[in-house]
Tab-separated table of C-alpha atoms and ligand atoms in Angstrom:
chain	number	residue	atom	x	y	z
J	12	MET	CA	78.252	133.698	106.420
J	13	THR	CA	81.163	131.857	104.861
J	14	ASN	CA	83.127	129.201	106.696
J	15	THR	CA	84.984	130.938	109.505
J	16	ILE	CA	88.018	128.726	109.138
J	17	TRP	CA	88.626	128.575	105.391
J	18	GLY	CA	86.237	131.266	104.189
J	19	GLY	CA	88.798	134.068	103.732
J	20	ARG	CA	88.551	134.210	99.948
J	21	PHE	CA	84.794	133.551	99.721
J	22	THR	CA	81.919	136.018	99.763
J	23	ALA	CA	78.920	133.666	99.778
J	24	SER	CA	78.267	130.648	101.949
J	25	PRO	CA	77.836	127.145	100.514
J	26	SER	CA	74.397	126.033	99.390
J	27	GLU	CA	72.510	123.674	101.624
J	28	ILE	CA	73.131	120.812	99.251
J	29	MET	CA	76.817	121.633	99.166
J	30	GLU	CA	76.888	121.506	102.935
J	31	GLU	CA	75.086	118.220	102.939
J	32	ILE	CA	77.368	116.531	100.445
J	33	ASN	CA	80.495	118.073	101.891
J	34	ALA	CA	80.013	117.525	105.611
J	35	SER	CA	81.434	114.399	107.187
J	36	ILE	CA	80.879	115.287	110.822
J	37	ASP	CA	77.866	112.985	111.137
J	38	PHE	CA	80.186	110.018	110.769
J	39	ASP	CA	83.727	111.238	111.359
J	40	LYS	CA	82.870	112.490	114.833
J	41	ARG	CA	83.804	108.957	115.756
J	42	LEU	CA	87.410	110.009	115.284
J	43	TRP	CA	87.219	112.638	118.021
J	44	ARG	CA	89.517	110.945	120.484
J	45	HIS	CA	92.161	110.180	117.898
J	46	ASP	CA	91.856	113.647	116.436
J	47	ILE	CA	92.494	115.281	119.795
J	48	LEU	CA	95.352	112.926	120.658
J	49	ALA	CA	97.015	113.671	117.335
J	50	SER	CA	96.545	117.416	117.878
J	51	LYS	CA	98.077	117.138	121.330
J	52	ALA	CA	101.105	115.319	119.938
J	53	HIS	CA	101.407	117.942	117.216
J	54	VAL	CA	101.215	120.925	119.524
J	55	ALA	CA	103.648	119.378	122.001
J	56	MET	CA	106.108	119.053	119.146
J	57	LEU	CA	105.421	122.646	118.007
J	58	GLY	CA	106.299	123.734	121.531
J	59	GLU	CA	109.436	121.622	121.775
J	60	THR	CA	110.771	122.852	118.463
J	61	GLY	CA	110.031	126.471	119.356
J	62	ILE	CA	107.575	126.904	116.473
J	63	VAL	CA	105.112	128.094	119.104
J	64	THR	CA	106.100	129.181	122.587
J	65	ALA	CA	105.932	126.753	125.477
J	66	LYS	CA	103.173	128.847	126.971
J	67	GLU	CA	101.118	128.742	123.796
J	68	ALA	CA	101.593	125.013	123.497
J	69	LYS	CA	100.398	124.561	127.037
J	70	GLU	CA	97.354	126.714	126.504
J	71	ILE	CA	96.377	124.836	123.376
J	72	ALA	CA	96.894	121.469	125.070
J	73	ARG	CA	94.725	122.573	127.973
J	74	GLY	CA	91.987	123.634	125.564
J	75	LEU	CA	92.194	120.289	123.797
J	76	ASP	CA	91.888	118.468	127.115
J	77	GLN	CA	88.797	120.437	127.899
J	78	ILE	CA	87.268	119.566	124.528
J	79	MET	CA	88.070	115.918	125.174
J	80	ALA	CA	86.247	116.148	128.504
J	81	GLU	CA	83.278	117.886	126.901
J	82	ILE	CA	82.917	115.218	124.253
J	83	GLU	CA	83.334	112.438	126.809
J	84	ALA	CA	80.580	113.999	128.885
J	85	GLY	CA	78.309	114.287	125.841
J	86	LYS	CA	78.306	118.056	126.182
J	87	PHE	CA	79.980	118.954	122.914
J	88	LYS	CA	77.841	120.395	120.141
J	89	PHE	CA	78.903	119.016	116.779
J	90	SER	CA	78.031	121.328	113.948
J	91	ARG	CA	77.477	120.391	110.356
J	92	SER	CA	78.452	123.799	109.041
J	93	LEU	CA	81.911	123.065	110.450
J	94	GLU	CA	82.168	120.115	108.072
J	95	ASP	CA	84.215	117.597	109.948
J	96	ILE	CA	85.731	116.571	113.253
J	97	HIS	CA	88.899	118.555	112.642
J	98	LEU	CA	87.151	121.877	112.142
J	99	ASN	CA	84.652	121.195	114.902
J	100	VAL	CA	87.452	120.692	117.385
J	101	GLU	CA	89.472	123.629	116.133
J	102	SER	CA	86.530	125.972	116.185
J	103	ARG	CA	85.679	125.033	119.763
J	104	LEU	CA	89.311	125.614	120.646
J	105	HIS	CA	88.941	129.187	119.378
J	106	GLU	CA	85.890	129.663	121.546
J	107	LEU	CA	87.765	128.352	124.559
J	108	ILE	CA	91.181	129.949	124.269
J	109	GLY	CA	90.851	132.664	121.668
J	110	PRO	CA	93.174	133.522	118.757
J	111	VAL	CA	96.102	131.422	120.018
J	112	ALA	CA	94.009	128.427	118.923
J	113	GLY	CA	94.884	129.423	115.386
J	114	LYS	CA	98.481	128.341	115.979
J	115	LEU	CA	97.569	124.675	116.321
J	116	HIS	CA	97.259	124.286	112.573
J	117	THR	CA	100.807	125.493	111.946
J	118	ALA	CA	102.796	123.028	109.814
J	119	ARG	CA	99.929	120.659	109.250
J	120	SER	CA	96.836	120.309	107.111
J	121	ARG	CA	93.609	118.417	107.432
J	122	ASN	CA	95.081	116.050	104.876
J	123	ASP	CA	97.835	114.716	107.120
J	124	GLN	CA	95.539	115.156	110.096
J	125	VAL	CA	92.825	112.881	108.773
J	126	ALA	CA	95.343	110.356	107.484
J	127	THR	CA	96.789	110.205	110.999
J	128	ASP	CA	93.470	110.083	112.844
J	129	PHE	CA	92.158	107.337	110.624
J	130	ARG	CA	95.281	105.239	111.037
J	131	LEU	CA	95.017	105.589	114.805
J	132	TYR	CA	91.379	104.555	114.674
J	133	VAL	CA	92.016	101.537	112.470
J	134	ARG	CA	94.947	100.507	114.654
J	135	ASP	CA	92.703	100.469	117.734
J	136	GLU	CA	90.041	98.533	115.873
J	137	ILE	CA	92.607	95.966	114.798
J	138	GLY	CA	93.525	95.493	118.443
J	139	ALA	CA	89.897	94.941	119.384
J	140	ILE	CA	89.278	92.568	116.497
J	141	ALA	CA	92.407	90.555	117.205
J	142	ALA	CA	91.239	90.135	120.798
J	143	ALA	CA	87.768	89.102	119.640
J	144	LEU	CA	89.240	86.590	117.222
J	145	ARG	CA	91.336	85.177	120.021
J	146	ALA	CA	88.280	84.848	122.267
J	147	LEU	CA	86.428	82.935	119.571
J	148	GLN	CA	89.436	80.700	118.982
J	149	LEU	CA	89.574	79.941	122.675
J	150	ALA	CA	85.863	79.097	122.821
J	151	LEU	CA	86.278	76.780	119.852
J	152	ALA	CA	89.402	75.131	121.231
J	153	LYS	CA	87.723	74.459	124.567
J	154	LYS	CA	84.739	72.830	122.837
J	155	ALA	CA	87.170	70.892	120.696
J	156	LEU	CA	88.919	69.511	123.759
J	157	GLN	CA	85.596	68.586	125.304
J	158	TYR	CA	84.501	66.787	122.133
J	159	ALA	CA	87.843	65.499	120.900
J	160	GLY	CA	86.423	61.993	120.571
J	161	ALA	CA	82.876	62.817	119.426
J	162	VAL	CA	82.356	61.076	116.117
J	163	MET	CA	80.484	62.850	113.347
J	164	PRO	CA	80.383	62.512	109.587
J	165	GLY	CA	82.848	64.584	107.617
J	166	PHE	CA	81.644	65.816	104.255
J	167	THR	CA	82.984	66.667	100.871
J	168	HIS	CA	80.497	68.060	98.332
J	169	LEU	CA	78.176	67.930	101.360
J	170	GLN	CA	78.061	64.174	100.771
J	171	THR	CA	79.030	61.870	103.617
J	172	ALA	CA	82.737	61.322	103.154
J	173	GLN	CA	84.544	59.869	106.192
J	174	PRO	CA	83.979	59.912	109.922
J	175	ILE	CA	85.737	62.724	111.754
J	176	THR	CA	85.431	64.132	115.245
J	177	PHE	CA	83.510	67.232	116.231
J	178	GLY	CA	86.622	68.497	117.953
J	179	HIS	CA	88.642	68.153	114.769
J	180	HIS	CA	86.020	70.085	112.840
J	181	LEU	CA	86.053	72.939	115.358
J	182	LEU	CA	89.840	73.078	115.371
J	183	ALA	CA	89.787	73.631	111.616
J	184	TYR	CA	88.186	77.007	112.365
J	185	VAL	CA	90.700	77.728	115.111
J	186	GLU	CA	93.409	77.430	112.456
J	187	MET	CA	91.548	79.713	110.039
J	188	LEU	CA	90.925	82.341	112.686
J	189	GLY	CA	94.577	82.166	113.680
J	190	ARG	CA	95.536	83.153	110.156
J	191	ASP	CA	92.923	85.916	110.263
J	192	ARG	CA	94.531	87.258	113.386
J	193	GLY	CA	97.862	87.157	111.620
J	194	ARG	CA	96.460	89.165	108.718
J	195	PHE	CA	95.163	91.842	111.071
J	196	THR	CA	98.388	92.119	113.011
J	197	ASP	CA	100.359	92.274	109.758
J	198	ALA	CA	98.121	95.125	108.631
J	199	ALA	CA	98.762	96.896	111.931
J	200	LYS	CA	102.506	96.613	111.364
J	201	ARG	CA	102.401	98.161	107.907
J	202	LEU	CA	100.062	100.855	109.154
J	203	GLY	CA	102.682	101.997	111.643
J	204	GLU	CA	103.970	105.046	109.756
J	205	CYS	CA	102.873	108.476	110.883
J	206	PRO	CA	101.660	110.932	108.211
J	207	LEU	CA	101.533	113.916	110.559
J	208	GLY	CA	103.715	116.738	109.281
J	209	ALA	CA	103.328	115.767	105.644
J	210	ALA	CA	101.005	118.784	105.735
J	211	ALA	CA	98.813	119.295	102.683
J	212	LEU	CA	101.013	117.215	100.380
J	213	ALA	CA	104.485	118.687	100.100
J	214	GLY	CA	105.776	118.815	103.660
J	215	THR	CA	106.452	122.117	105.412
J	216	SER	CA	109.107	124.785	105.787
J	217	PHE	CA	108.717	124.837	109.569
J	218	PRO	CA	111.426	122.978	111.483
J	219	ILE	CA	109.098	120.228	112.701
J	220	ASP	CA	110.204	116.980	114.341
J	221	ARG	CA	108.214	114.265	112.646
J	222	GLU	CA	109.867	111.455	114.566
J	223	ALA	CA	108.715	113.026	117.821
J	224	THR	CA	105.055	113.075	116.809
J	225	ALA	CA	105.327	109.596	115.340
J	226	ARG	CA	106.754	108.290	118.604
J	227	ALA	CA	104.231	110.142	120.742
J	228	LEU	CA	101.401	108.498	118.833
J	229	GLY	CA	102.909	105.028	119.010
J	230	PHE	CA	103.947	104.765	115.369
J	231	ALA	CA	107.171	102.993	114.460
J	232	ARG	CA	108.343	105.852	112.255
J	233	ALA	CA	107.280	108.886	110.250
J	234	SER	CA	106.168	108.138	106.710
J	235	ALA	CA	108.993	108.923	104.302
J	236	ASN	CA	107.113	110.561	101.456
J	237	SER	CA	104.660	113.374	102.073
J	238	LEU	CA	102.570	112.598	98.984
J	239	ASP	CA	102.246	108.957	99.914
J	240	ALA	CA	101.459	109.911	103.494
J	241	VAL	CA	98.339	111.932	102.667
J	242	SER	CA	97.097	110.061	99.643
J	243	ASP	CA	97.027	106.363	100.365
J	244	ARG	CA	94.400	104.382	102.206
J	245	ASP	CA	95.956	100.982	101.656
J	246	PHE	CA	96.057	100.430	105.413
J	247	ALA	CA	92.266	100.657	105.494
J	248	LEU	CA	91.939	98.450	102.434
J	249	GLU	CA	94.267	95.862	103.869
J	250	THR	CA	92.274	95.829	107.079
J	251	LEU	CA	89.032	95.486	105.138
J	252	ALA	CA	90.508	92.653	103.108
J	253	ALA	CA	91.461	90.881	106.310
J	254	ALA	CA	87.954	91.603	107.614
J	255	ALA	CA	86.342	90.208	104.475
J	256	ILE	CA	88.339	86.984	104.737
J	257	ALA	CA	87.574	86.631	108.442
J	258	ALA	CA	83.897	87.290	107.742
J	259	MET	CA	83.972	84.593	105.078
J	260	HIS	CA	85.324	82.157	107.664
J	261	LEU	CA	82.644	83.142	110.157
J	262	SER	CA	80.039	82.784	107.460
J	263	ARG	CA	81.087	79.230	106.668
J	264	LEU	CA	80.953	78.289	110.329
J	265	ALA	CA	77.568	79.999	110.622
J	266	GLU	CA	76.312	78.083	107.602
J	267	GLU	CA	77.443	74.822	109.147
J	268	MET	CA	75.784	75.697	112.423
J	269	VAL	CA	72.524	76.423	110.649
J	270	ASN	CA	72.714	73.012	108.998
J	271	TRP	CA	73.709	71.223	112.178
J	272	ALA	CA	70.853	72.799	114.127
J	273	SER	CA	68.175	71.954	111.587
J	274	PRO	CA	65.991	69.101	112.875
J	275	GLN	CA	66.836	67.134	109.729
J	276	TRP	CA	70.447	66.975	110.910
J	277	GLY	CA	69.909	67.379	114.612
J	278	PHE	CA	73.637	67.561	115.354
J	279	VAL	CA	73.587	70.528	117.706
J	280	ARG	CA	71.313	72.589	119.851
J	281	PHE	CA	71.823	76.310	120.374
J	282	SER	CA	71.068	77.827	123.736
J	283	ASP	CA	67.951	79.923	124.148
J	284	LYS	CA	70.238	82.925	124.391
J	285	PHE	CA	71.161	82.612	120.724
J	286	THR	CA	67.888	81.353	119.295
J	287	THR	CA	64.643	83.022	118.329
J	288	GLY	CA	61.113	81.707	118.076
J	289	SER	CA	58.579	82.109	115.337
J	290	SER	CA	55.559	84.354	115.756
J	291	ILE	CA	53.387	81.774	114.007
J	292	MET	CA	55.043	78.345	114.336
J	293	PRO	CA	55.403	77.491	118.010
J	294	GLN	CA	57.820	74.616	117.477
J	295	LYS	CA	60.558	76.705	115.889
J	296	ARG	CA	64.023	77.439	117.240
J	297	ASN	CA	65.553	79.650	114.635
J	298	PRO	CA	69.317	80.169	114.446
J	299	ASP	CA	68.966	83.871	113.616
J	300	ALA	CA	72.287	84.860	115.123
J	301	ALA	CA	74.155	82.419	112.903
J	302	GLU	CA	72.181	83.553	109.880
J	303	LEU	CA	72.978	87.193	110.562
J	304	VAL	CA	76.656	86.437	111.023
J	305	ARG	CA	76.507	84.715	107.641
J	306	ALA	CA	74.692	87.665	106.074
J	307	LYS	CA	77.024	90.336	107.429
J	308	THR	CA	79.731	88.973	105.165
J	309	GLY	CA	77.957	90.844	102.385
J	310	ARG	CA	78.436	94.297	103.792
J	311	ILE	CA	81.954	93.534	105.027
J	312	ALA	CA	83.169	92.251	101.673
J	313	GLY	CA	81.207	95.079	100.032
J	314	ALA	CA	83.070	97.645	102.118
J	315	PHE	CA	86.374	96.444	100.734
J	316	GLN	CA	85.038	96.747	97.208
J	317	ALA	CA	83.530	100.175	97.912
J	318	LEU	CA	86.772	101.660	99.185
J	319	LEU	CA	88.814	100.028	96.458
J	320	MET	CA	86.558	101.746	93.898
J	321	VAL	CA	86.856	105.087	95.682
J	322	MET	CA	90.631	104.894	95.505
J	323	LYS	CA	91.327	103.314	92.171
J	324	GLY	CA	91.290	106.367	89.901
J	325	LEU	CA	92.599	109.083	92.188
J	326	PRO	CA	95.630	111.081	91.121
J	327	LEU	CA	98.030	112.021	93.927
J	328	ALA	CA	97.668	113.513	96.400
J	329	TYR	CA	94.481	114.121	98.442
J	330	ALA	CA	91.044	114.364	96.848
J	331	LYS	CA	87.771	114.779	98.659
J	332	ASP	CA	86.759	111.377	97.336
J	333	MET	CA	88.828	110.058	100.205
J	334	GLN	CA	86.356	111.353	102.732
J	335	GLU	CA	84.268	108.381	101.601
J	336	ASP	CA	86.866	106.065	103.129
J	337	LYS	CA	85.418	106.110	106.629
J	338	GLU	CA	81.856	104.840	106.516
J	339	PRO	CA	82.671	101.492	104.893
J	340	VAL	CA	85.439	100.937	107.423
J	341	PHE	CA	83.273	101.895	110.398
J	342	ASP	CA	80.411	99.763	109.204
J	343	ALA	CA	82.458	96.715	108.256
J	344	LEU	CA	84.552	96.620	111.407
J	345	ASP	CA	81.480	97.140	113.597
J	346	ALA	CA	79.745	94.296	111.804
J	347	LEU	CA	82.756	92.046	112.180
J	348	LYS	CA	83.087	92.757	115.900
J	349	LEU	CA	79.407	92.059	116.447
J	350	GLY	CA	79.603	88.882	114.408
J	351	LEU	CA	82.612	87.692	116.377
J	352	ALA	CA	80.897	88.366	119.688
J	353	ALA	CA	77.734	86.557	118.578
J	354	MET	CA	79.686	83.625	117.225
J	355	THR	CA	81.701	83.333	120.425
J	356	GLY	CA	78.503	83.239	122.474
J	357	MET	CA	76.973	80.624	120.203
J	358	VAL	CA	80.041	78.421	120.314
J	359	GLU	CA	80.328	78.642	124.089
J	360	ASP	CA	76.726	77.526	124.469
J	361	ILE	CA	76.417	74.991	121.664
J	362	GLU	CA	75.520	71.456	122.679
J	363	PRO	CA	76.187	68.638	120.291
J	364	ASP	CA	73.847	65.640	120.175
J	365	LEU	CA	76.498	62.949	120.300
J	366	ARG	CA	74.141	60.121	119.419
J	367	ALA	CA	72.735	61.872	116.377
J	368	MET	CA	76.236	62.655	115.154
J	369	LYS	CA	77.435	59.127	115.713
J	370	ARG	CA	74.370	57.708	113.995
J	371	ALA	CA	74.990	59.896	110.979
J	372	ALA	CA	78.661	58.947	110.942
J	373	SER	CA	77.698	55.300	110.926
J	374	SER	CA	75.376	55.653	107.946
J	375	GLY	CA	75.979	56.733	104.397
J	376	HIS	CA	78.789	54.172	104.143
J	377	ALA	CA	81.154	56.656	105.703
J	378	THR	CA	83.719	53.912	106.307
J	379	ALA	CA	83.961	52.728	102.691
J	380	THR	CA	87.472	54.175	102.497
J	381	ASP	CA	88.395	52.256	105.645
J	382	LEU	CA	87.176	49.082	103.918
J	383	ALA	CA	89.400	49.808	100.922
J	384	ASP	CA	92.338	50.570	103.252
J	385	TRP	CA	91.699	47.292	105.075
J	386	LEU	CA	91.890	45.383	101.797
J	387	VAL	CA	95.198	47.101	101.011
J	388	LEU	CA	96.696	46.440	104.429
J	389	ASN	CA	95.463	42.906	104.944
J	390	LEU	CA	95.255	41.450	101.453
J	391	GLY	CA	98.075	43.414	99.875
J	392	LEU	CA	95.821	44.747	97.097
J	393	PRO	CA	96.763	47.897	95.184
J	394	PHE	CA	94.556	50.784	96.409
J	395	ARG	CA	92.799	51.214	93.044
J	396	GLU	CA	91.739	47.558	93.026
J	397	ALA	CA	90.659	47.756	96.687
J	398	HIS	CA	88.596	50.851	95.821
J	399	GLN	CA	86.778	48.867	93.105
J	400	ILE	CA	85.972	46.016	95.474
J	401	ALA	CA	84.813	48.355	98.238
J	402	GLY	CA	82.622	50.114	95.671
J	403	ARG	CA	80.976	46.834	94.724
J	404	ILE	CA	80.354	46.072	98.393
J	405	VAL	CA	78.763	49.521	98.879
J	406	ALA	CA	76.480	48.844	95.897
J	407	LEU	CA	75.531	45.505	97.447
J	408	ALA	CA	74.783	47.174	100.786
J	409	GLU	CA	72.636	49.745	99.021
J	410	SER	CA	70.678	47.087	97.152
J	411	ARG	CA	70.041	45.368	100.483
J	412	GLY	CA	69.037	48.666	102.128
J	413	SER	CA	71.742	47.991	104.696
J	414	ASP	CA	74.623	49.919	106.169
J	415	LEU	CA	78.074	48.789	105.230
J	416	LYS	CA	78.962	47.545	108.672
J	417	LYS	CA	75.714	45.599	109.023
J	418	LEU	CA	76.311	43.446	105.924
J	419	PRO	CA	76.847	39.802	106.893
J	420	LEU	CA	80.317	38.360	106.305
J	421	SER	CA	78.931	36.040	103.673
J	422	ASP	CA	77.852	39.054	101.605
J	423	LEU	CA	81.289	40.630	101.944
J	424	GLN	CA	82.909	37.357	100.964
J	425	SER	CA	80.651	37.019	97.943
J	426	VAL	CA	82.543	40.010	96.540
J	427	GLU	CA	86.029	39.199	97.933
J	428	LYS	CA	86.370	35.794	99.502
J	429	ARG	CA	89.497	36.574	101.520
J	430	ILE	CA	87.670	39.133	103.722
J	431	THR	CA	87.572	38.003	107.368
J	432	GLU	CA	85.636	38.881	110.524
J	433	GLU	CA	88.374	41.411	111.480
J	434	VAL	CA	87.104	43.795	108.808
J	435	TYR	CA	84.223	44.891	111.040
J	436	SER	CA	86.459	46.877	113.357
J	437	ALA	CA	87.556	48.927	110.335
J	438	LEU	CA	83.926	49.544	109.416
J	439	ASP	CA	83.148	51.074	112.780
J	440	ALA	CA	83.095	54.894	112.777
J	441	LEU	CA	84.948	55.260	116.062
J	442	GLY	CA	87.555	52.714	114.980
J	443	SER	CA	87.922	54.691	111.780
J	444	VAL	CA	88.649	58.024	113.458
J	445	LYS	CA	90.991	56.373	115.950
J	446	SER	CA	93.062	55.063	113.079
J	447	ARG	CA	93.583	58.527	111.519
J	448	THR	CA	96.694	59.288	113.514
J	449	SER	CA	98.705	60.886	110.708
J	450	TYR	CA	99.915	64.422	111.477
J	451	GLY	CA	96.906	66.732	111.205
J	452	GLY	CA	94.498	63.797	111.137
J	453	THR	CA	91.234	63.434	113.026
J	454	ALA	CA	92.242	60.786	115.614
J	455	PRO	CA	90.891	61.791	119.051
J	456	ALA	CA	94.399	61.639	120.502
J	457	ASN	CA	95.592	64.155	117.905
J	458	VAL	CA	92.619	66.404	118.484
J	459	LYS	CA	93.118	66.379	122.220
J	460	ARG	CA	96.779	67.269	121.845
J	461	GLU	CA	96.087	70.076	119.348
J	462	ALA	CA	93.226	71.506	121.383
J	463	LYS	CA	95.431	71.633	124.464
J	464	ARG	CA	98.235	73.243	122.522
J	465	TRP	CA	95.893	75.939	121.227
J	466	ILE	CA	94.314	76.598	124.613
J	467	LYS	CA	97.710	77.041	126.184
J	468	ARG	CA	98.861	79.358	123.440
J	469	LEU	CA	95.669	81.409	123.404
J	470	GLU	CA	95.648	81.847	127.140
J	471	LYS	CA	99.233	82.990	126.985
J	472	ASP	CA	98.392	85.477	124.195
J	473	ALA	CA	95.820	86.990	126.528
J	474	GLU	CA	98.445	87.555	129.191
J	475	THR	CA	100.847	89.311	126.842
J	476	ARG	CA	98.152	91.712	125.726
I	517	LIG	N1	86.894	115.536	106.205
I	517	LIG	C1	88.005	115.383	105.338
I	517	LIG	C2	88.220	113.896	105.017
I	517	LIG	O1	87.704	113.104	105.681
I	517	LIG	C3	89.243	115.919	105.956
I	517	LIG	C4	90.286	116.322	104.991
I	517	LIG	C5	89.868	117.527	104.244
I	517	LIG	N2	90.914	117.966	103.372
I	517	LIG	C6	90.690	118.857	102.417
I	517	LIG	N3	91.712	119.175	101.665
I	517	LIG	N4	89.501	119.363	102.178
I	517	LIG	O2	88.882	113.545	104.077
């Protein structure tokens, strides 16, 4: 038997392999809700414009509602021979209401249908991801407030650089995730044009009201060019690009958490809820969740690349290649949501070891810059000269196997005789962070203020949602 919906000009049915390569129902059934909502908006418009009668429109809408209920209840039978979600729904509509079901597809095509469904799906996902990003930001900001004054070493090149606070470090990620959220909401704005009514590619001769369907589906407007409407997937690409960048941020935080939790660093402890044991080594507390968050960046960034390659050589308008747009998006956005949830849980539960952090911040000559700054401020030396002197003092400390701040004054004075006892306060890690009061700097007072500002803002964002 040929396809009952498009099989009019065929005599033989597709081969099994053809069915297998052609069918998308196994994955696009995810679009069922959006597909039915878009069909309801379409048929309501067909009724209002008199393209179908009010009675027909009502009958079709009732059938669609029933299908929605069947799917919700898990009672709907998806069929591969019906290719995709659109034909599955339409075919069931025929079973339910008879030939009038055939009027639903007036003045539309699966091309504008799928472009609409997919936009609706991605728009919902963006909403969920933005909320998840906000939740992670809030968890980070709360920890940051709690540990605004907790001294730890800051690194560049993963070498001890200068003391910072744990709170400051966490707030760096709050900033990054804030930009991620911005990228997602920007993508949602550009996505807000409704393709429905573009039909196959050229528009339609029926007197449709595209603004009405656009409005009904919550789009800002109808897309202005029918070819563009059915043939671009830039909204999905843009969302995947935002996802890839967000995943990269999560991955960096995950990487840091893995380092911090290693016994060699001993900066943090994860809760049992986000740790696994080893089947052979009883002592282990493995940060698997963080590692998996880090690893998921691969498939998320890969999804962007995969879809970009699908799209890059396609002539206008629709080509079946574009059916391959969905799986990477589904997979990547699922992975990102899971990663965000896991990361939020980890952050909420993480416990820093303040003494280990402080100890590390006080070693590795982390306050060598403070020494140079002290020489500039108190002896009026040019910074370059002060840097030289501080460098010689660090070398001396190293040769003595001592930390900078434990060197006796006589040793300091053997390099620069004008150094006085006061220098020691500059060599203290806490004193160092307290002095970094420049805008955006790590001083605990700054961190506290910024953390509070973020918490207030993030809690307000939740209300407006
Ligand atoms: N399942 C198809 C997709 O995802 C729907 C559109 C089919 N359009 C067509 N002209 N065959 O792209």
